[in-house]
mmCIF file of C-alpha atoms and ligand atoms in Angstrom:
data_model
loop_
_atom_site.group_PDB
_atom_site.id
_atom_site.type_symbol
_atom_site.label_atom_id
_atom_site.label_comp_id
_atom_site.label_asym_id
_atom_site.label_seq_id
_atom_site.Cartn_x
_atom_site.Cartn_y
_atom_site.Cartn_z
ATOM 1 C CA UNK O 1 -30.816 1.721 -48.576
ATOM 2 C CA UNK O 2 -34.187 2.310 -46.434
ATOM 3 C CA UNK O 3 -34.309 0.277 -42.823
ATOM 4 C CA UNK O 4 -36.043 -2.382 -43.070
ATOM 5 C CA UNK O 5 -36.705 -1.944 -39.268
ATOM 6 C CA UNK O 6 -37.340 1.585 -37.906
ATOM 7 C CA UNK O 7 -37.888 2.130 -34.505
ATOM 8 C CA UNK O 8 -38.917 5.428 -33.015
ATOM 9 C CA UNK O 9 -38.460 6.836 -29.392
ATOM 10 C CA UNK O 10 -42.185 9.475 -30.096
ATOM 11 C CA UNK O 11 -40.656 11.784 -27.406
ATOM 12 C CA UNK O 12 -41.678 15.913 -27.223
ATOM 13 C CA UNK O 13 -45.536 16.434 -26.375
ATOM 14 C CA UNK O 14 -45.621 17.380 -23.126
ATOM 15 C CA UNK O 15 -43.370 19.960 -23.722
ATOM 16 C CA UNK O 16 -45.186 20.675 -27.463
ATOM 17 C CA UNK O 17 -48.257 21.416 -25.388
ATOM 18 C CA UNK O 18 -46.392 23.503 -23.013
ATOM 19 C CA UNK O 19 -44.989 26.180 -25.431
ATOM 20 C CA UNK O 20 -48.804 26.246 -26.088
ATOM 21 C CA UNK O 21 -49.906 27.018 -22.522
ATOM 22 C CA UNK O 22 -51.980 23.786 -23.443
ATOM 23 C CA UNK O 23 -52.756 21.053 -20.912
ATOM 24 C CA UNK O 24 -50.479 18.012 -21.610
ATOM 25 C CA UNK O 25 -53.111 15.643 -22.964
ATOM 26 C CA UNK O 26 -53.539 18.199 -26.101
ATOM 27 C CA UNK O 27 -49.571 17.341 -26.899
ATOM 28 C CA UNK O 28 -50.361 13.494 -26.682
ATOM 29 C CA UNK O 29 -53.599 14.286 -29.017
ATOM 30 C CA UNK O 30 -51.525 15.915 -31.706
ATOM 31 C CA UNK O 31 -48.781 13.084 -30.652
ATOM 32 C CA UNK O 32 -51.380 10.676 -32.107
ATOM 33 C CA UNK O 33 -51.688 12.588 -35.457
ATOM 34 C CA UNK O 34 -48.016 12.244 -35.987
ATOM 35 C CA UNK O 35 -48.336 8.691 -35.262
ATOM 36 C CA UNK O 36 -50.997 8.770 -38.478
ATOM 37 C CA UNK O 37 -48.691 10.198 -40.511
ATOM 38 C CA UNK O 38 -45.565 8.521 -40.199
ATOM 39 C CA UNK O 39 -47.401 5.328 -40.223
ATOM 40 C CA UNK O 40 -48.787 5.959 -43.591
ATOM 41 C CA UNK O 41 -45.006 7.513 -44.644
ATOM 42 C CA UNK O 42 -43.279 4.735 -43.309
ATOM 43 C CA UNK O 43 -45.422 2.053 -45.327
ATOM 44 C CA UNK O 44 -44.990 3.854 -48.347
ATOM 45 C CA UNK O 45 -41.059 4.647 -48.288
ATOM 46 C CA UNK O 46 -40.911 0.355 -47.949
ATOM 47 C CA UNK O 47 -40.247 0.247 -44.046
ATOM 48 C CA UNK O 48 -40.800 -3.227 -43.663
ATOM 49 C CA UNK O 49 -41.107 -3.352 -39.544
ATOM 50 C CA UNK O 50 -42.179 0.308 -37.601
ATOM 51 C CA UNK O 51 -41.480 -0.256 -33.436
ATOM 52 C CA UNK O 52 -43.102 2.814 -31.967
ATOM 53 C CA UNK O 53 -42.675 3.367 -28.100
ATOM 54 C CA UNK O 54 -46.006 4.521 -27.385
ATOM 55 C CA UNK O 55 -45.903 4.112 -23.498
ATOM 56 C CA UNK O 56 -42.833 2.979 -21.433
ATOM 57 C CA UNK O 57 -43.339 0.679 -18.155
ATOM 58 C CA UNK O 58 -42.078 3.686 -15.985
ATOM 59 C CA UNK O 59 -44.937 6.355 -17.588
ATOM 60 C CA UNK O 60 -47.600 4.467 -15.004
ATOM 61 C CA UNK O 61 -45.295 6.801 -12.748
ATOM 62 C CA UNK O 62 -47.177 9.839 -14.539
ATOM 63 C CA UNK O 63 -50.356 11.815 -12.957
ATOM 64 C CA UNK O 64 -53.152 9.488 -13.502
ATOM 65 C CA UNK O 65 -55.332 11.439 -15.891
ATOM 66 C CA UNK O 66 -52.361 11.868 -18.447
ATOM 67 C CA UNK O 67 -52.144 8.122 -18.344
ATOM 68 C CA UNK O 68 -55.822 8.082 -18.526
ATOM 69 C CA UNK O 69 -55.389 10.457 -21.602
ATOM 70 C CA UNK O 70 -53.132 8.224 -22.856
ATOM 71 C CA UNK O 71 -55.224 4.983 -22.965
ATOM 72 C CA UNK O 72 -57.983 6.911 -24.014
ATOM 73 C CA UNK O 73 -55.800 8.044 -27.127
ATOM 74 C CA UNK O 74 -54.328 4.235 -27.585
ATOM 75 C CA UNK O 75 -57.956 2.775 -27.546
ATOM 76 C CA UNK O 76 -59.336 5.725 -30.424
ATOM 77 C CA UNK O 77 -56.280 4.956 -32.320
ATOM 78 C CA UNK O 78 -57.100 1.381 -32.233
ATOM 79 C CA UNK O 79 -60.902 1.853 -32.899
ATOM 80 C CA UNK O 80 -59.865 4.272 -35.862
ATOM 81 C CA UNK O 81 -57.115 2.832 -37.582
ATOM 82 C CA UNK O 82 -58.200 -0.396 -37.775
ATOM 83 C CA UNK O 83 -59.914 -0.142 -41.118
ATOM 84 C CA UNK O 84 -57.208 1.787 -42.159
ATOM 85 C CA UNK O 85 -54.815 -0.907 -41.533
ATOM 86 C CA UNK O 86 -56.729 -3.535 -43.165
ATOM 87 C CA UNK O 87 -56.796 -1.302 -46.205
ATOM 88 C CA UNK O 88 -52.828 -0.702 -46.399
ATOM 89 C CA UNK O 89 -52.473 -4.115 -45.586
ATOM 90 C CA UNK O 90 -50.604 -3.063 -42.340
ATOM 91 C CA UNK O 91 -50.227 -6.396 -39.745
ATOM 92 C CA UNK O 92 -50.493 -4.621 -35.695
ATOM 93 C CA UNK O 93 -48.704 -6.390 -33.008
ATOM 94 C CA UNK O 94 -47.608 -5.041 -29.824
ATOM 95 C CA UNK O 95 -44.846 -5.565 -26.999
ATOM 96 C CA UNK O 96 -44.565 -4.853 -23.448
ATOM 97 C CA UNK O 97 -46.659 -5.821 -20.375
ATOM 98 C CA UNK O 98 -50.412 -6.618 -21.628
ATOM 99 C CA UNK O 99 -51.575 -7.644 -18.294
ATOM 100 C CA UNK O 100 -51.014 -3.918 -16.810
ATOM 101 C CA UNK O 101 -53.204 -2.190 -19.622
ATOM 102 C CA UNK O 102 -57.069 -1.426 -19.465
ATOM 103 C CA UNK O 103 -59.308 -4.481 -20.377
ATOM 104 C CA UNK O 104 -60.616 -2.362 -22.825
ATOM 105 C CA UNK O 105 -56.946 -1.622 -24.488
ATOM 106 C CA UNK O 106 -56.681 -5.112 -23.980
ATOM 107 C CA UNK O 107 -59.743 -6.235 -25.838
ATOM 108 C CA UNK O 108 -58.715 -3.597 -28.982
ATOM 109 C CA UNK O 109 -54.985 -4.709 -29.339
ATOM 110 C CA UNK O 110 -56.206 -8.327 -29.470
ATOM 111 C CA UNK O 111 -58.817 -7.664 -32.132
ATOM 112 C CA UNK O 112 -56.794 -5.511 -34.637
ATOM 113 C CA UNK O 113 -53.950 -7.775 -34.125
ATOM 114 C CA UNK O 114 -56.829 -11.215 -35.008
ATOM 115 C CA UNK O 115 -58.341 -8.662 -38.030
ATOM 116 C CA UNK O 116 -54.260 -7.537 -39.295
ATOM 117 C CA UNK O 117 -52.944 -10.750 -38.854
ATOM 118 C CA UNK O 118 -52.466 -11.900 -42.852
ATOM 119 C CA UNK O 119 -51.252 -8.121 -43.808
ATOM 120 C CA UNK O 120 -47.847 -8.174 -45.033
ATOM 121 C CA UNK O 121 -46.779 -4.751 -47.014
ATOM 122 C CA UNK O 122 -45.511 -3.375 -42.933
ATOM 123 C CA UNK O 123 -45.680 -4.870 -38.983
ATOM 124 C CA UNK O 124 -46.371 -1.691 -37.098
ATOM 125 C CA UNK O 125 -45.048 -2.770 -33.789
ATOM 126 C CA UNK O 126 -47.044 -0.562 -30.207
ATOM 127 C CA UNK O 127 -44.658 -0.787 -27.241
ATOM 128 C CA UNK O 128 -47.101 -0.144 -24.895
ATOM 129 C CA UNK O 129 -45.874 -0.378 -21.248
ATOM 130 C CA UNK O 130 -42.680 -1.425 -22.101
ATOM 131 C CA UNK O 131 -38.995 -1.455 -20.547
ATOM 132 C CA UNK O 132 -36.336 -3.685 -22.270
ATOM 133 C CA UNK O 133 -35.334 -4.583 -19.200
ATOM 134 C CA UNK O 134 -38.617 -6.213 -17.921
ATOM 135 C CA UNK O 135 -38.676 -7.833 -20.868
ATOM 136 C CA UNK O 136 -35.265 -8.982 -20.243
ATOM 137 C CA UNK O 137 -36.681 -10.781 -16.903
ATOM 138 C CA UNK O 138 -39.678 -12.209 -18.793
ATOM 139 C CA UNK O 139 -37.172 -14.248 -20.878
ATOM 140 C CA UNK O 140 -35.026 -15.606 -18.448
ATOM 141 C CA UNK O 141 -37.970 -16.872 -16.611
ATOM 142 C CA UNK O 142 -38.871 -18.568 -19.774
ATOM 143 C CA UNK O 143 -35.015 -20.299 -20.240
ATOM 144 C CA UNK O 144 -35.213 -21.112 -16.707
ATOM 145 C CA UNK O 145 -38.708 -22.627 -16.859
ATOM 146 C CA UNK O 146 -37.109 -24.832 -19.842
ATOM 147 C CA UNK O 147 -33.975 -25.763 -17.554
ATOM 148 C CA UNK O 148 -35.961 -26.797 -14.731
ATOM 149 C CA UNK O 149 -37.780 -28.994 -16.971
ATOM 150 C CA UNK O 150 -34.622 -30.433 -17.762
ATOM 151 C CA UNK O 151 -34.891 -29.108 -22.138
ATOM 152 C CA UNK O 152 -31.601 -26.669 -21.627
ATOM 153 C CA UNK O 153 -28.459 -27.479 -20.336
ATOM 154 C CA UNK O 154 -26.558 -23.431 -19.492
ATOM 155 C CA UNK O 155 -24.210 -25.063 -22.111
ATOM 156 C CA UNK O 156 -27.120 -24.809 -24.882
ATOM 157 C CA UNK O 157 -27.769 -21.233 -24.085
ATOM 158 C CA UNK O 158 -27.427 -19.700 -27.241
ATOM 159 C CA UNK O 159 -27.754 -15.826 -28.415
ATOM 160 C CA UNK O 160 -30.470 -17.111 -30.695
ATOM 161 C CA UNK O 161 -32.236 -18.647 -27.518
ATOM 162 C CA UNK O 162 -32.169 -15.470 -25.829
ATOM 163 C CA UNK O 163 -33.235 -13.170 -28.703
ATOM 164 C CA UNK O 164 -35.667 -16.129 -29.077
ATOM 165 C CA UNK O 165 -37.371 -15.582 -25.472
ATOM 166 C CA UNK O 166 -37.716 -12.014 -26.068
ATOM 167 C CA UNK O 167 -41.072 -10.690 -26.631
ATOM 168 C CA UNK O 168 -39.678 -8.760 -30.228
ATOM 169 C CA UNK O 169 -38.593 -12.797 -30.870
ATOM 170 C CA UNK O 170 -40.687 -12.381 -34.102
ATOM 171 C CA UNK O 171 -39.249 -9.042 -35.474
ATOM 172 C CA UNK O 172 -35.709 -8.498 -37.239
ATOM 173 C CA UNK O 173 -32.796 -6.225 -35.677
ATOM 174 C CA UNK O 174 -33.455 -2.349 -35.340
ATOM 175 C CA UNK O 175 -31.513 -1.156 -38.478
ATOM 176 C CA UNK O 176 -32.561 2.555 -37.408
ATOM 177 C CA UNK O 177 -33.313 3.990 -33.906
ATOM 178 C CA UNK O 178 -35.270 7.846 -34.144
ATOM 179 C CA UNK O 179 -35.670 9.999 -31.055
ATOM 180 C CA UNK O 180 -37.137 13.473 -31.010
ATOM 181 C CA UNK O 181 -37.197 16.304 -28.612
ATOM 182 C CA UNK O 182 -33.275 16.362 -28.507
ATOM 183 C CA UNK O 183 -33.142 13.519 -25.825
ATOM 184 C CA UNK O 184 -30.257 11.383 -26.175
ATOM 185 C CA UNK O 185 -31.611 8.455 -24.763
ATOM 186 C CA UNK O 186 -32.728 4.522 -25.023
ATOM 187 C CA UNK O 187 -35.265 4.684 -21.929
ATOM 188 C CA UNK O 188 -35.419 1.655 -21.992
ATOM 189 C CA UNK O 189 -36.468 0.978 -25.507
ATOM 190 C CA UNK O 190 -35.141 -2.484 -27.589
ATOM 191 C CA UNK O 191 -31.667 -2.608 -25.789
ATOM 192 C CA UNK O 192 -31.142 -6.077 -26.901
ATOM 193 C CA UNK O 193 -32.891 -5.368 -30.573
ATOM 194 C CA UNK O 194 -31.096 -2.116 -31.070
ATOM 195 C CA UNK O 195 -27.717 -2.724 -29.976
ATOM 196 C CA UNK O 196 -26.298 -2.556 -33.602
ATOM 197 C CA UNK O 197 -28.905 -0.105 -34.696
ATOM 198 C CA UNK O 198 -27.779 3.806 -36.077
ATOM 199 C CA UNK O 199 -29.142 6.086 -33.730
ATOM 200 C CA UNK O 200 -30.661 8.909 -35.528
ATOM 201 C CA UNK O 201 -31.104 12.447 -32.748
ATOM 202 C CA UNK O 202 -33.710 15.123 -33.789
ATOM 203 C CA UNK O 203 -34.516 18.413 -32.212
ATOM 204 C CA UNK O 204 -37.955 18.895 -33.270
ATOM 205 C CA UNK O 205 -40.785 17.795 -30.820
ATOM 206 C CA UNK O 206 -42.964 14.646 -31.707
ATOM 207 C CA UNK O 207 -46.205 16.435 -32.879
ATOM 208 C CA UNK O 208 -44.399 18.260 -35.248
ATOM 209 C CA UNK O 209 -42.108 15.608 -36.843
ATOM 210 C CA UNK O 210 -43.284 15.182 -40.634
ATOM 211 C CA UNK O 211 -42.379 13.140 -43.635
ATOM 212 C CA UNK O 212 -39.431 15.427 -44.718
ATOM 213 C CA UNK O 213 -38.269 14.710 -40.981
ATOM 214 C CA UNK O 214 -38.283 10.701 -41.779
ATOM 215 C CA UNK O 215 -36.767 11.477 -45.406
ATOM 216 C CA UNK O 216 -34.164 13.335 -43.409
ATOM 217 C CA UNK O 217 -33.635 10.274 -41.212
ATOM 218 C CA UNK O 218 -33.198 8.128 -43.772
ATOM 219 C CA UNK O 219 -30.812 10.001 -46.097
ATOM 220 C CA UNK O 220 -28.614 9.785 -42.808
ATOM 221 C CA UNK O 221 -29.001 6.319 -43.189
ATOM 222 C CA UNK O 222 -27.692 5.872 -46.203
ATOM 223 C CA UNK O 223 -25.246 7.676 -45.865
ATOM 224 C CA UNK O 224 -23.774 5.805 -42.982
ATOM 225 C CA UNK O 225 -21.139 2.516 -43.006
ATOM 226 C CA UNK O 226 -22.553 -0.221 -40.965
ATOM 227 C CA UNK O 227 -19.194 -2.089 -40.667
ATOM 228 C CA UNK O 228 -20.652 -4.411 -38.015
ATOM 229 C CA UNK O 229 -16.935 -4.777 -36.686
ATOM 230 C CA UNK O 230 -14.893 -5.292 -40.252
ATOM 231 C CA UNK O 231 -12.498 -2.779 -41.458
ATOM 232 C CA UNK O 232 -13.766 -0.208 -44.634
ATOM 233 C CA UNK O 233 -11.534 -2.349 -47.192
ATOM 234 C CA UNK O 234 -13.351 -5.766 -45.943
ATOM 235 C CA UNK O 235 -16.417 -4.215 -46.670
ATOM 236 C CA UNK O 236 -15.674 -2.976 -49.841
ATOM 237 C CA UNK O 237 -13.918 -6.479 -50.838
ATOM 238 C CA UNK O 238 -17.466 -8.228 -49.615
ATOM 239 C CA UNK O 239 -19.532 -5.651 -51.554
ATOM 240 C CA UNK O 240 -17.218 -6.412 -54.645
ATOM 241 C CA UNK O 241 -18.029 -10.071 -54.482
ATOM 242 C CA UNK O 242 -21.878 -9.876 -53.951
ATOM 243 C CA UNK O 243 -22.965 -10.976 -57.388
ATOM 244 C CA UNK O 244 -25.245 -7.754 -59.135
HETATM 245 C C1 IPE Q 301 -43.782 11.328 -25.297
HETATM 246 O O1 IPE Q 301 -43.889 12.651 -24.936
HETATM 247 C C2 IPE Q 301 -45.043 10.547 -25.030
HETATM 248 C C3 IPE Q 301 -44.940 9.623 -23.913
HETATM 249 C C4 IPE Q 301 -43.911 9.426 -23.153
HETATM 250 C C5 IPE Q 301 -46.102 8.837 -23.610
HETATM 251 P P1 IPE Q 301 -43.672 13.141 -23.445
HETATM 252 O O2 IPE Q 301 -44.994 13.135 -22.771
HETATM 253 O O3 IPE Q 301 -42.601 12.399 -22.765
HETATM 254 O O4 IPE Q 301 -43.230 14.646 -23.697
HETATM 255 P P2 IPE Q 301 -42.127 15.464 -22.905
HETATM 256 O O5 IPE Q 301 -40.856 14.687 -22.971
HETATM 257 O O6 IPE Q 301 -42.629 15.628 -21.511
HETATM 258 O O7 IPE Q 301 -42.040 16.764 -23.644
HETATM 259 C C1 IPE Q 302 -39.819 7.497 -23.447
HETATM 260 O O1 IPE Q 302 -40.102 8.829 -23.210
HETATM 261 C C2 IPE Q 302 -41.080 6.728 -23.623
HETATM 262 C C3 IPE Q 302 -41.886 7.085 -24.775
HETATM 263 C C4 IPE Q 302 -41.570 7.888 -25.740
HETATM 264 C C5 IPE Q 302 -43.143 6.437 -24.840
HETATM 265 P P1 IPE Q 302 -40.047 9.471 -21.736
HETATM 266 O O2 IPE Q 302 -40.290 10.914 -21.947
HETATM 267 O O3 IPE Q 302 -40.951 8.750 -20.834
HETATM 268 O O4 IPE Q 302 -38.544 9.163 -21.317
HETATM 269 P P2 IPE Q 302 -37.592 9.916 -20.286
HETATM 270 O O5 IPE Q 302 -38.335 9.981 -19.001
HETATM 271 O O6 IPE Q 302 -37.328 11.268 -20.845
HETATM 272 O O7 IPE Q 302 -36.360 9.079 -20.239
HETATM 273 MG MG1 MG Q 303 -40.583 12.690 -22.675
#
């Protein structure tokens, strides 16, 4: 069984570019040709939703020309892959705080996301300044809002309503959560989405993470029991009754 939803912590060019005695921004360059290629993988293996954490809330903490880098690399990407999109049918929608990016970031994620709208074969999901958390607040501002208006009683507060105020309110669970660079970490990255997702650790930096990296991935996921809190022999009763 492939994910349906694969979500991917791109972690590892800074230090790529480092080994290289190259200036950061040429890691987050070749970063952005990784991004190519798994996009392309990931549509063609049947990935159905692809979150990729492009640009956490806390990286405006960075020197400001990497984060100019950065935008400057999000907007090209944009500019190039639209066409691209269109033709593999791939729908773009991003998460995280719009308001904090560029105008002109602004004015590209709107478009490809207005031109990519009716694609269906993949969503490739940007988190671009994102942090689960913040998210977290953005949705409880919108239950409250709804309480003071007096359309939720705290008694009505469902796990639906919450998952439902989320900006990822649109997108299934994680089924598979990817990190490279040999971080072991969330950062902040779909706590809510992910929190019954297989976390999948890989060694190898982000610019050099292929397709036999992702095949890798997702033999690991197969190979895994998602028991979702039922014992082995439950699972194998249910998978005995699901008709063929
Ligand atoms: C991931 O690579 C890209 C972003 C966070 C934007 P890093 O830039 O974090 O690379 P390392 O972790 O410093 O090697
Ligand atoms: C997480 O990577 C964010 C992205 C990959 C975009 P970081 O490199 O920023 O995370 P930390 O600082 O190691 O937790
Ligand atoms: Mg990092």
């Amino acid at each position: 069984m492939k994910p349906a939803h694969l979500a991917i912590i791109m972690d590892g060019n800074g230090r790529w570019a480092e080994q290289r005695g190259l200036p950061r921004g040429s890691g987050h360059k070749e970063g952005a040709e990784a991004v190519r290629r798994v996009v392309r993988y990931a549509r063609k293996s049947g990935v159905e939703t692809l979150t990729l954490f492009a640009f956490s809330s806390l990286n405006w903490g960075r020197p400001s020309d990497e984060v100019a880098d950065l935008m400057d690399l999000l907007l090209r990407f944009l500019d190039e892959e639209k066409q691209e999109m269109l033709d593999r049918d791939i729908r773009l929608t991003a998460i995280g705080e719009r308001d904090y990016l560029p105008p002109a970031v602004r004015t590209a994620l709107a478009d490809v996301e207005l031109a990519t709208a009716r694609c269906r074969t993949m969503t490739l999901v940007l988190a671009v300044s994102y942090d689960g958390r913040r998210d977290m607040v953005e949705a409880v501002r919108r239950l409250t809002d709804m309480a003071c208006r007096g359309q939720l009683l705290p008694a009505d507060v469902t796990e639906q309503q919450i998952m439902g105020a989320l900006s990822t309110r649109r997108l299934p669970d994680v089924d598979l959560l990817v990190r490279t660079s040999g971080e072991q970490r969330l950062s902040g990255f779909l706590p809510l989405e992910a929190c019954y997702a297989e976390l999948y650790f890989v060694d190898k930096l982000w610019p050099d993470f292929e397709e036999a990296d992702l095949d890798r991935a997702f033999e690991t996921y197969a190979g895994r029991q998602r028991r979702f809190g039922l014992t082995p022999a439950q699972l194998d009763t249910q998978l005995a009754t699901v008709p063929a």
